[in-house]
Amino acid sequence: MLDYSDFKIWLDKNDCLNKNFSLMQEVVTEYLLRKFEDPWEHCDWPSVICRELPTVISRCDEITYNEPGVPEAYIILHFLDRYHRFQLIFLDMLENGLFPIRETIDVMDIGTGPGPSLFALSDMILLINLYLGEKGKEKGILFVNLDYAEQSDGFRDFMHHVAELLLSKGHKTFVPFHHGTYHDAATFQSGEKKLIYVDAWKVMASPDEEDYFRVVPKYVPYKRAFNMVIYSNFLTNINVVDLFQEQLKKTMFYMRNRGVLVIVGGNPADEKYFATYKRIDQVLCSQRYANKQYGGWYKQKAKTKMMSYSADSEYNKAILNFFKQMFGKIPKEEWNKIDEKTKTQLERFLKGTKDTSWYVSIYERYSFLRRYRKKDSDNSNKKEDPT
């Protein structure tokens, strides 16, 4: 069991969260500058991105993020902020005993975007293992399987290259740079069978052939279940919840024991979000969580709260410096073409004078194997011995 108080002291002493954030800022900056300055791109990326800023700001729930410049505009505006949010979310989950520390953990992120949640999760797992190793207390999390659903090829390309850049700097990551399994979030269903690669020995037809014994790929089906499923800024209105209600039900039903469903979004003080979260509760309450083999239930809103970080924090100051560096690449003539409403919103980003806040709701799953009393069918079928 992780001693959170001691872990938090260790994090602060070694400045772990800030170091990880700074490295992520460095890598994201390098990725974008390479894109801006690569002569083989044959594209004036700063101008293209500038033209897409109004789209990302005003229609972020509607667009596919497959158009050139749109993923990059979103990454500039939101990635580092979302990464830090998830640093704080996972830390809060650890404090409240909701972070799954198991020998093997499987995680699915639905609509991951550029993957801030997965990169933050990967870094938190590495910190947990490093801490436990130094303390000599536990073996930690040995096998980590992170997967995601994301339709944007731009976001997938970003995650692939950022994972490579992190590895090139000697920083391990569990984020799959071979890309996530699902392009369309609607095709993901918990409890389905997935083909996975395993090594298998194959004997050739004749000992005279080259590589008589060799390892060849073999795919076997296995049923998927998860320790954590994340929906971050994905279930943004009632219509989306209704569209994915069967997926939500199956996700919670097939969640492993003490697994968590993590939903992150806007403030429920907004009527739209209040109605959305209420609908999610209704969907999850509308089914049983038991069958013949397993009993179970879920704890509604095991942890529900507004979270925030200060405008005066070092993280917010770093994000503002990142904005200035990126927006400094945009040609003035392109900036002047932006409508006044979007300019006003962008200026708020650049000033960063308000605290950043968001809503987190976590549902925890409990399940147990039913114990059956074995029936003495032999005795029930026996006739009385006449002797």
PDB file of C-alpha atoms in Angstrom, residues 77-288:
ATOM      1  CA  LEU A  77      -3.848  26.199 -26.635  1.00  0.00           C
ATOM      2  CA  HIS A  78      -4.597  23.195 -24.433  1.00  0.00           C
ATOM      3  CA  PHE A  79      -1.989  20.436 -24.188  1.00  0.00           C
ATOM      4  CA  LEU A  80       0.235  21.705 -21.362  1.00  0.00           C
ATOM      5  CA  ASP A  81      -2.755  22.898 -19.327  1.00  0.00           C
ATOM      6  CA  ARG A  82      -4.472  19.489 -19.664  1.00  0.00           C
ATOM      7  CA  TYR A  83      -1.237  17.654 -18.844  1.00  0.00           C
ATOM      8  CA  HIS A  84      -0.900  19.572 -15.575  1.00  0.00           C
ATOM      9  CA  ARG A  85      -4.576  19.051 -14.762  1.00  0.00           C
ATOM     10  CA  PHE A  86      -4.047  15.306 -14.955  1.00  0.00           C
ATOM     11  CA  GLN A  87      -0.906  15.512 -12.842  1.00  0.00           C
ATOM     12  CA  LEU A  88      -3.148  16.963 -10.130  1.00  0.00           C
ATOM     13  CA  ILE A  89      -6.039  14.554 -10.799  1.00  0.00           C
ATOM     14  CA  PHE A  90      -3.839  11.455 -10.438  1.00  0.00           C
ATOM     15  CA  LEU A  91      -2.223  12.886  -7.330  1.00  0.00           C
ATOM     16  CA  ASP A  92      -5.665  13.471  -5.842  1.00  0.00           C
ATOM     17  CA  MET A  93      -6.700   9.906  -6.762  1.00  0.00           C
ATOM     18  CA  LEU A  94      -3.625   8.568  -4.947  1.00  0.00           C
ATOM     19  CA  GLU A  95      -4.486  10.607  -1.857  1.00  0.00           C
ATOM     20  CA  ASN A  96      -8.012   9.178  -1.825  1.00  0.00           C
ATOM     21  CA  GLY A  97      -7.059   5.571  -2.555  1.00  0.00           C
ATOM     22  CA  LEU A  98      -8.623   5.597  -6.033  1.00  0.00           C
ATOM     23  CA  PHE A  99      -5.473   5.168  -8.135  1.00  0.00           C
ATOM     24  CA  PRO A 100      -5.147   1.473  -9.140  1.00  0.00           C
ATOM     25  CA  ILE A 101      -1.731   0.231  -8.013  1.00  0.00           C
ATOM     26  CA  ARG A 102      -1.580  -3.341  -9.278  1.00  0.00           C
ATOM     27  CA  GLU A 103       1.103  -5.605 -10.718  1.00  0.00           C
ATOM     28  CA  THR A 104      -0.606  -5.160 -14.097  1.00  0.00           C
ATOM     29  CA  ILE A 105      -2.844  -2.274 -15.043  1.00  0.00           C
ATOM     30  CA  ASP A 106      -4.831  -1.735 -18.238  1.00  0.00           C
ATOM     31  CA  VAL A 107      -6.066   1.741 -19.102  1.00  0.00           C
ATOM     32  CA  MET A 108      -8.283   3.026 -21.923  1.00  0.00           C
ATOM     33  CA  ASP A 109      -8.607   6.717 -22.790  1.00  0.00           C
ATOM     34  CA  ILE A 110     -11.637   7.518 -24.965  1.00  0.00           C
ATOM     35  CA  GLY A 111     -11.120  10.519 -27.252  1.00  0.00           C
ATOM     36  CA  THR A 112      -7.653  11.155 -25.886  1.00  0.00           C
ATOM     37  CA  GLY A 113      -6.880  14.021 -28.282  1.00  0.00           C
ATOM     38  CA  PRO A 114      -3.125  14.673 -28.137  1.00  0.00           C
ATOM     39  CA  GLY A 115      -2.891  12.420 -25.059  1.00  0.00           C
ATOM     40  CA  PRO A 116      -2.217  14.745 -22.097  1.00  0.00           C
ATOM     41  CA  SER A 117      -3.935  12.315 -19.717  1.00  0.00           C
ATOM     42  CA  LEU A 118      -1.892   9.325 -20.933  1.00  0.00           C
ATOM     43  CA  PHE A 119       1.447  11.141 -20.776  1.00  0.00           C
ATOM     44  CA  ALA A 120       0.614  12.374 -17.254  1.00  0.00           C
ATOM     45  CA  LEU A 121      -0.493   8.865 -16.242  1.00  0.00           C
ATOM     46  CA  SER A 122       2.681   7.292 -17.640  1.00  0.00           C
ATOM     47  CA  ASP A 123       4.817   9.786 -15.710  1.00  0.00           C
ATOM     48  CA  MET A 124       2.873   9.189 -12.485  1.00  0.00           C
ATOM     49  CA  ILE A 125       3.320   5.413 -12.782  1.00  0.00           C
ATOM     50  CA  LEU A 126       7.076   5.890 -13.293  1.00  0.00           C
ATOM     51  CA  LEU A 127       7.226   8.105 -10.188  1.00  0.00           C
ATOM     52  CA  ILE A 128       5.286   5.554  -8.108  1.00  0.00           C
ATOM     53  CA  ASN A 129       7.660   2.777  -9.187  1.00  0.00           C
ATOM     54  CA  LEU A 130      10.733   4.935  -8.530  1.00  0.00           C
ATOM     55  CA  TYR A 131       9.465   5.866  -5.066  1.00  0.00           C
ATOM     56  CA  LEU A 132       8.590   2.263  -4.120  1.00  0.00           C
ATOM     57  CA  GLY A 133      11.957   1.087  -5.455  1.00  0.00           C
ATOM     58  CA  GLU A 134      13.879   3.626  -3.386  1.00  0.00           C
ATOM     59  CA  LYS A 135      11.909   2.740  -0.264  1.00  0.00           C
ATOM     60  CA  GLY A 136      12.262  -0.991  -0.918  1.00  0.00           C
ATOM     61  CA  LYS A 137       8.626  -1.450   0.043  1.00  0.00           C
ATOM     62  CA  GLU A 138       6.822  -3.026  -2.903  1.00  0.00           C
ATOM     63  CA  LYS A 139       7.467  -4.222  -6.418  1.00  0.00           C
ATOM     64  CA  GLY A 140       5.204  -1.530  -7.886  1.00  0.00           C
ATOM     65  CA  ILE A 141       3.360  -1.598 -11.202  1.00  0.00           C
ATOM     66  CA  LEU A 142       5.239  -4.069 -13.392  1.00  0.00           C
ATOM     67  CA  PHE A 143       3.101  -4.284 -16.534  1.00  0.00           C
ATOM     68  CA  VAL A 144       1.431  -1.210 -17.985  1.00  0.00           C
ATOM     69  CA  ASN A 145      -0.927  -1.355 -20.967  1.00  0.00           C
ATOM     70  CA  LEU A 146      -2.138   2.064 -22.099  1.00  0.00           C
ATOM     71  CA  ASP A 147      -4.533   2.246 -25.038  1.00  0.00           C
ATOM     72  CA  TYR A 148      -6.699   4.927 -26.576  1.00  0.00           C
ATOM     73  CA  ALA A 149      -9.422   5.789 -29.067  1.00  0.00           C
ATOM     74  CA  GLU A 150      -8.718   8.795 -31.273  1.00  0.00           C
ATOM     75  CA  GLN A 151      -9.837   9.558 -34.813  1.00  0.00           C
ATOM     76  CA  SER A 152      -7.482  12.472 -35.540  1.00  0.00           C
ATOM     77  CA  ASP A 153      -4.373  11.411 -37.441  1.00  0.00           C
ATOM     78  CA  GLY A 154      -2.805  14.736 -36.433  1.00  0.00           C
ATOM     79  CA  PHE A 155      -3.143  13.907 -32.743  1.00  0.00           C
ATOM     80  CA  ARG A 156      -1.920  10.351 -33.325  1.00  0.00           C
ATOM     81  CA  ASP A 157       1.134  11.697 -35.175  1.00  0.00           C
ATOM     82  CA  PHE A 158       1.812  14.077 -32.293  1.00  0.00           C
ATOM     83  CA  MET A 159       1.654  11.305 -29.667  1.00  0.00           C
ATOM     84  CA  HIS A 160       3.918   9.078 -31.757  1.00  0.00           C
ATOM     85  CA  HIS A 161       6.594  11.759 -32.151  1.00  0.00           C
ATOM     86  CA  VAL A 162       6.404  13.043 -28.571  1.00  0.00           C
ATOM     87  CA  ALA A 163       6.857   9.484 -27.283  1.00  0.00           C
ATOM     88  CA  GLU A 164       9.919   9.130 -29.515  1.00  0.00           C
ATOM     89  CA  LEU A 165      11.319  12.488 -28.375  1.00  0.00           C
ATOM     90  CA  LEU A 166      10.877  11.531 -24.715  1.00  0.00           C
ATOM     91  CA  LEU A 167      12.670   8.230 -25.280  1.00  0.00           C
ATOM     92  CA  SER A 168      15.479  10.022 -27.149  1.00  0.00           C
ATOM     93  CA  LYS A 169      16.001  12.164 -24.030  1.00  0.00           C
ATOM     94  CA  GLY A 170      16.244   9.087 -21.822  1.00  0.00           C
ATOM     95  CA  HIS A 171      12.750   9.468 -20.390  1.00  0.00           C
ATOM     96  CA  LYS A 172      10.706   6.275 -20.454  1.00  0.00           C
ATOM     97  CA  THR A 173       7.057   6.416 -21.458  1.00  0.00           C
ATOM     98  CA  PHE A 174       4.275   3.848 -21.561  1.00  0.00           C
ATOM     99  CA  VAL A 175       2.318   5.795 -24.172  1.00  0.00           C
ATOM    100  CA  PRO A 176       2.145   3.534 -27.250  1.00  0.00           C
ATOM    101  CA  PHE A 177       4.001   5.129 -30.130  1.00  0.00           C
ATOM    102  CA  HIS A 178       2.681   2.372 -32.396  1.00  0.00           C
ATOM    103  CA  HIS A 179      -0.714   4.179 -32.025  1.00  0.00           C
ATOM    104  CA  GLY A 180      -3.876   3.287 -30.129  1.00  0.00           C
ATOM    105  CA  THR A 181      -6.210   0.469 -31.112  1.00  0.00           C
ATOM    106  CA  TYR A 182      -9.327   2.453 -31.993  1.00  0.00           C
ATOM    107  CA  HIS A 183      -9.742   5.236 -34.543  1.00  0.00           C
ATOM    108  CA  ASP A 184     -13.452   5.558 -33.833  1.00  0.00           C
ATOM    109  CA  ALA A 185     -14.451   5.796 -30.163  1.00  0.00           C
ATOM    110  CA  ALA A 186     -17.824   4.260 -31.029  1.00  0.00           C
ATOM    111  CA  THR A 187     -16.160   0.969 -32.008  1.00  0.00           C
ATOM    112  CA  PHE A 188     -14.680   0.420 -28.545  1.00  0.00           C
ATOM    113  CA  GLN A 189     -16.574  -1.978 -26.286  1.00  0.00           C
ATOM    114  CA  SER A 190     -15.345  -3.346 -22.966  1.00  0.00           C
ATOM    115  CA  GLY A 191     -15.643  -7.086 -22.668  1.00  0.00           C
ATOM    116  CA  GLU A 192     -14.956  -7.662 -26.346  1.00  0.00           C
ATOM    117  CA  LYS A 193     -12.284 -10.056 -27.551  1.00  0.00           C
ATOM    118  CA  LYS A 194      -9.155  -8.501 -28.971  1.00  0.00           C
ATOM    119  CA  LEU A 195      -6.377 -10.166 -30.962  1.00  0.00           C
ATOM    120  CA  ILE A 196      -2.968  -9.761 -29.346  1.00  0.00           C
ATOM    121  CA  TYR A 197       0.481 -10.701 -30.534  1.00  0.00           C
ATOM    122  CA  VAL A 198       2.384 -13.463 -28.755  1.00  0.00           C
ATOM    123  CA  ASP A 199       5.556 -15.368 -29.574  1.00  0.00           C
ATOM    124  CA  ALA A 200       5.095 -18.955 -30.738  1.00  0.00           C
ATOM    125  CA  TRP A 201       7.530 -21.647 -31.801  1.00  0.00           C
ATOM    126  CA  LYS A 202       7.015 -23.017 -35.265  1.00  0.00           C
ATOM    127  CA  VAL A 203       8.714 -26.108 -36.661  1.00  0.00           C
ATOM    128  CA  MET A 204       9.514 -25.939 -40.361  1.00  0.00           C
ATOM    129  CA  ALA A 205       8.545 -28.786 -42.667  1.00  0.00           C
ATOM    130  CA  SER A 206      12.078 -30.129 -42.901  1.00  0.00           C
ATOM    131  CA  PRO A 207      15.137 -29.950 -40.622  1.00  0.00           C
ATOM    132  CA  ASP A 208      17.149 -29.088 -43.720  1.00  0.00           C
ATOM    133  CA  GLU A 209      15.395 -25.761 -44.104  1.00  0.00           C
ATOM    134  CA  GLU A 210      17.006 -22.624 -42.780  1.00  0.00           C
ATOM    135  CA  ASP A 211      15.661 -21.481 -39.370  1.00  0.00           C
ATOM    136  CA  TYR A 212      14.248 -24.894 -38.574  1.00  0.00           C
ATOM    137  CA  PHE A 213      13.142 -23.592 -35.173  1.00  0.00           C
ATOM    138  CA  ARG A 214      12.178 -19.953 -35.113  1.00  0.00           C
ATOM    139  CA  VAL A 215       9.816 -17.538 -33.396  1.00  0.00           C
ATOM    140  CA  VAL A 216       6.885 -16.470 -35.550  1.00  0.00           C
ATOM    141  CA  PRO A 217       4.001 -14.120 -34.740  1.00  0.00           C
ATOM    142  CA  LYS A 218       0.819 -15.625 -33.443  1.00  0.00           C
ATOM    143  CA  TYR A 219      -2.380 -13.781 -32.591  1.00  0.00           C
ATOM    144  CA  VAL A 220      -4.725 -15.019 -29.894  1.00  0.00           C
ATOM    145  CA  PRO A 221      -8.044 -13.555 -28.726  1.00  0.00           C
ATOM    146  CA  TYR A 222      -8.472 -12.333 -25.170  1.00  0.00           C
ATOM    147  CA  LYS A 223     -11.278 -10.542 -23.389  1.00  0.00           C
ATOM    148  CA  ARG A 224     -10.578  -6.942 -22.468  1.00  0.00           C
ATOM    149  CA  ALA A 225     -11.177  -5.470 -19.024  1.00  0.00           C
ATOM    150  CA  PHE A 226      -9.663  -2.349 -17.519  1.00  0.00           C
ATOM    151  CA  ASN A 227      -8.456  -0.856 -14.256  1.00  0.00           C
ATOM    152  CA  MET A 228      -9.152   2.669 -15.464  1.00  0.00           C
ATOM    153  CA  VAL A 229     -11.171   4.212 -18.288  1.00  0.00           C
ATOM    154  CA  ILE A 230     -10.910   7.958 -18.935  1.00  0.00           C
ATOM    155  CA  TYR A 231     -13.374  10.290 -20.661  1.00  0.00           C
ATOM    156  CA  SER A 232     -11.790  13.748 -20.667  1.00  0.00           C
ATOM    157  CA  ASN A 233     -13.761  16.588 -22.280  1.00  0.00           C
ATOM    158  CA  PHE A 234     -15.479  13.957 -24.404  1.00  0.00           C
ATOM    159  CA  LEU A 235     -18.940  13.567 -22.849  1.00  0.00           C
ATOM    160  CA  THR A 236     -19.742  17.242 -23.323  1.00  0.00           C
ATOM    161  CA  ASN A 237     -23.538  17.171 -23.747  1.00  0.00           C
ATOM    162  CA  ILE A 238     -26.577  14.902 -23.334  1.00  0.00           C
ATOM    163  CA  ASN A 239     -26.599  13.880 -27.002  1.00  0.00           C
ATOM    164  CA  VAL A 240     -23.048  12.513 -26.762  1.00  0.00           C
ATOM    165  CA  VAL A 241     -23.887  10.637 -23.545  1.00  0.00           C
ATOM    166  CA  ASP A 242     -26.941   9.070 -25.211  1.00  0.00           C
ATOM    167  CA  LEU A 243     -24.849   8.095 -28.233  1.00  0.00           C
ATOM    168  CA  PHE A 244     -22.302   6.324 -26.008  1.00  0.00           C
ATOM    169  CA  GLN A 245     -24.627   5.042 -23.275  1.00  0.00           C
ATOM    170  CA  GLU A 246     -24.218   1.361 -24.160  1.00  0.00           C
ATOM    171  CA  GLN A 247     -20.451   1.803 -24.188  1.00  0.00           C
ATOM    172  CA  LEU A 248     -20.610   3.477 -20.768  1.00  0.00           C
ATOM    173  CA  LYS A 249     -22.700   0.631 -19.365  1.00  0.00           C
ATOM    174  CA  LYS A 250     -20.374  -2.069 -20.681  1.00  0.00           C
ATOM    175  CA  THR A 251     -17.308  -0.124 -19.611  1.00  0.00           C
ATOM    176  CA  MET A 252     -18.534   0.004 -16.014  1.00  0.00           C
ATOM    177  CA  PHE A 253     -19.881  -3.560 -16.063  1.00  0.00           C
ATOM    178  CA  TYR A 254     -16.602  -5.124 -17.259  1.00  0.00           C
ATOM    179  CA  MET A 255     -14.356  -2.900 -15.141  1.00  0.00           C
ATOM    180  CA  ARG A 256     -12.041  -4.890 -12.886  1.00  0.00           C
ATOM    181  CA  ASN A 257     -12.555  -4.930  -9.142  1.00  0.00           C
ATOM    182  CA  ARG A 258     -11.660  -1.495  -7.688  1.00  0.00           C
ATOM    183  CA  GLY A 259     -11.364  -0.165 -11.225  1.00  0.00           C
ATOM    184  CA  VAL A 260     -12.345   3.462 -11.870  1.00  0.00           C
ATOM    185  CA  LEU A 261     -14.234   5.391 -14.509  1.00  0.00           C
ATOM    186  CA  VAL A 262     -12.779   8.924 -14.625  1.00  0.00           C
ATOM    187  CA  ILE A 263     -14.890  11.666 -16.197  1.00  0.00           C
ATOM    188  CA  VAL A 264     -13.413  15.149 -16.606  1.00  0.00           C
ATOM    189  CA  GLY A 265     -15.257  18.162 -17.968  1.00  0.00           C
ATOM    190  CA  GLY A 266     -16.713  21.608 -17.431  1.00  0.00           C
ATOM    191  CA  ASN A 267     -18.246  23.163 -14.350  1.00  0.00           C
ATOM    192  CA  PRO A 268     -21.674  21.673 -13.449  1.00  0.00           C
ATOM    193  CA  ALA A 269     -22.774  25.187 -12.510  1.00  0.00           C
ATOM    194  CA  ASP A 270     -23.296  25.490 -16.275  1.00  0.00           C
ATOM    195  CA  GLU A 271     -26.745  24.048 -17.085  1.00  0.00           C
ATOM    196  CA  LYS A 272     -25.387  22.099 -20.062  1.00  0.00           C
ATOM    197  CA  TYR A 273     -22.805  20.269 -17.966  1.00  0.00           C
ATOM    198  CA  PHE A 274     -25.184  19.768 -15.028  1.00  0.00           C
ATOM    199  CA  ALA A 275     -27.645  18.001 -17.332  1.00  0.00           C
ATOM    200  CA  THR A 276     -24.807  15.977 -18.881  1.00  0.00           C
ATOM    201  CA  TYR A 277     -23.501  14.660 -15.551  1.00  0.00           C
ATOM    202  CA  LYS A 278     -27.040  13.892 -14.391  1.00  0.00           C
ATOM    203  CA  ARG A 279     -27.590  11.857 -17.557  1.00  0.00           C
ATOM    204  CA  ILE A 280     -24.349   9.924 -16.975  1.00  0.00           C
ATOM    205  CA  ASP A 281     -25.598   9.028 -13.477  1.00  0.00           C
ATOM    206  CA  GLN A 282     -28.883   7.823 -14.948  1.00  0.00           C
ATOM    207  CA  VAL A 283     -27.130   5.667 -17.553  1.00  0.00           C
ATOM    208  CA  LEU A 284     -24.849   4.006 -15.008  1.00  0.00           C
ATOM    209  CA  CYS A 285     -27.740   3.451 -12.565  1.00  0.00           C
ATOM    210  CA  SER A 286     -29.894   1.744 -15.194  1.00  0.00           C
ATOM    211  CA  GLN A 287     -28.226  -1.678 -15.096  1.00  0.00           C
ATOM    212  CA  ARG A 288     -27.296  -4.435 -12.678  1.00  0.00           C
TER     213      ARG A 288
END
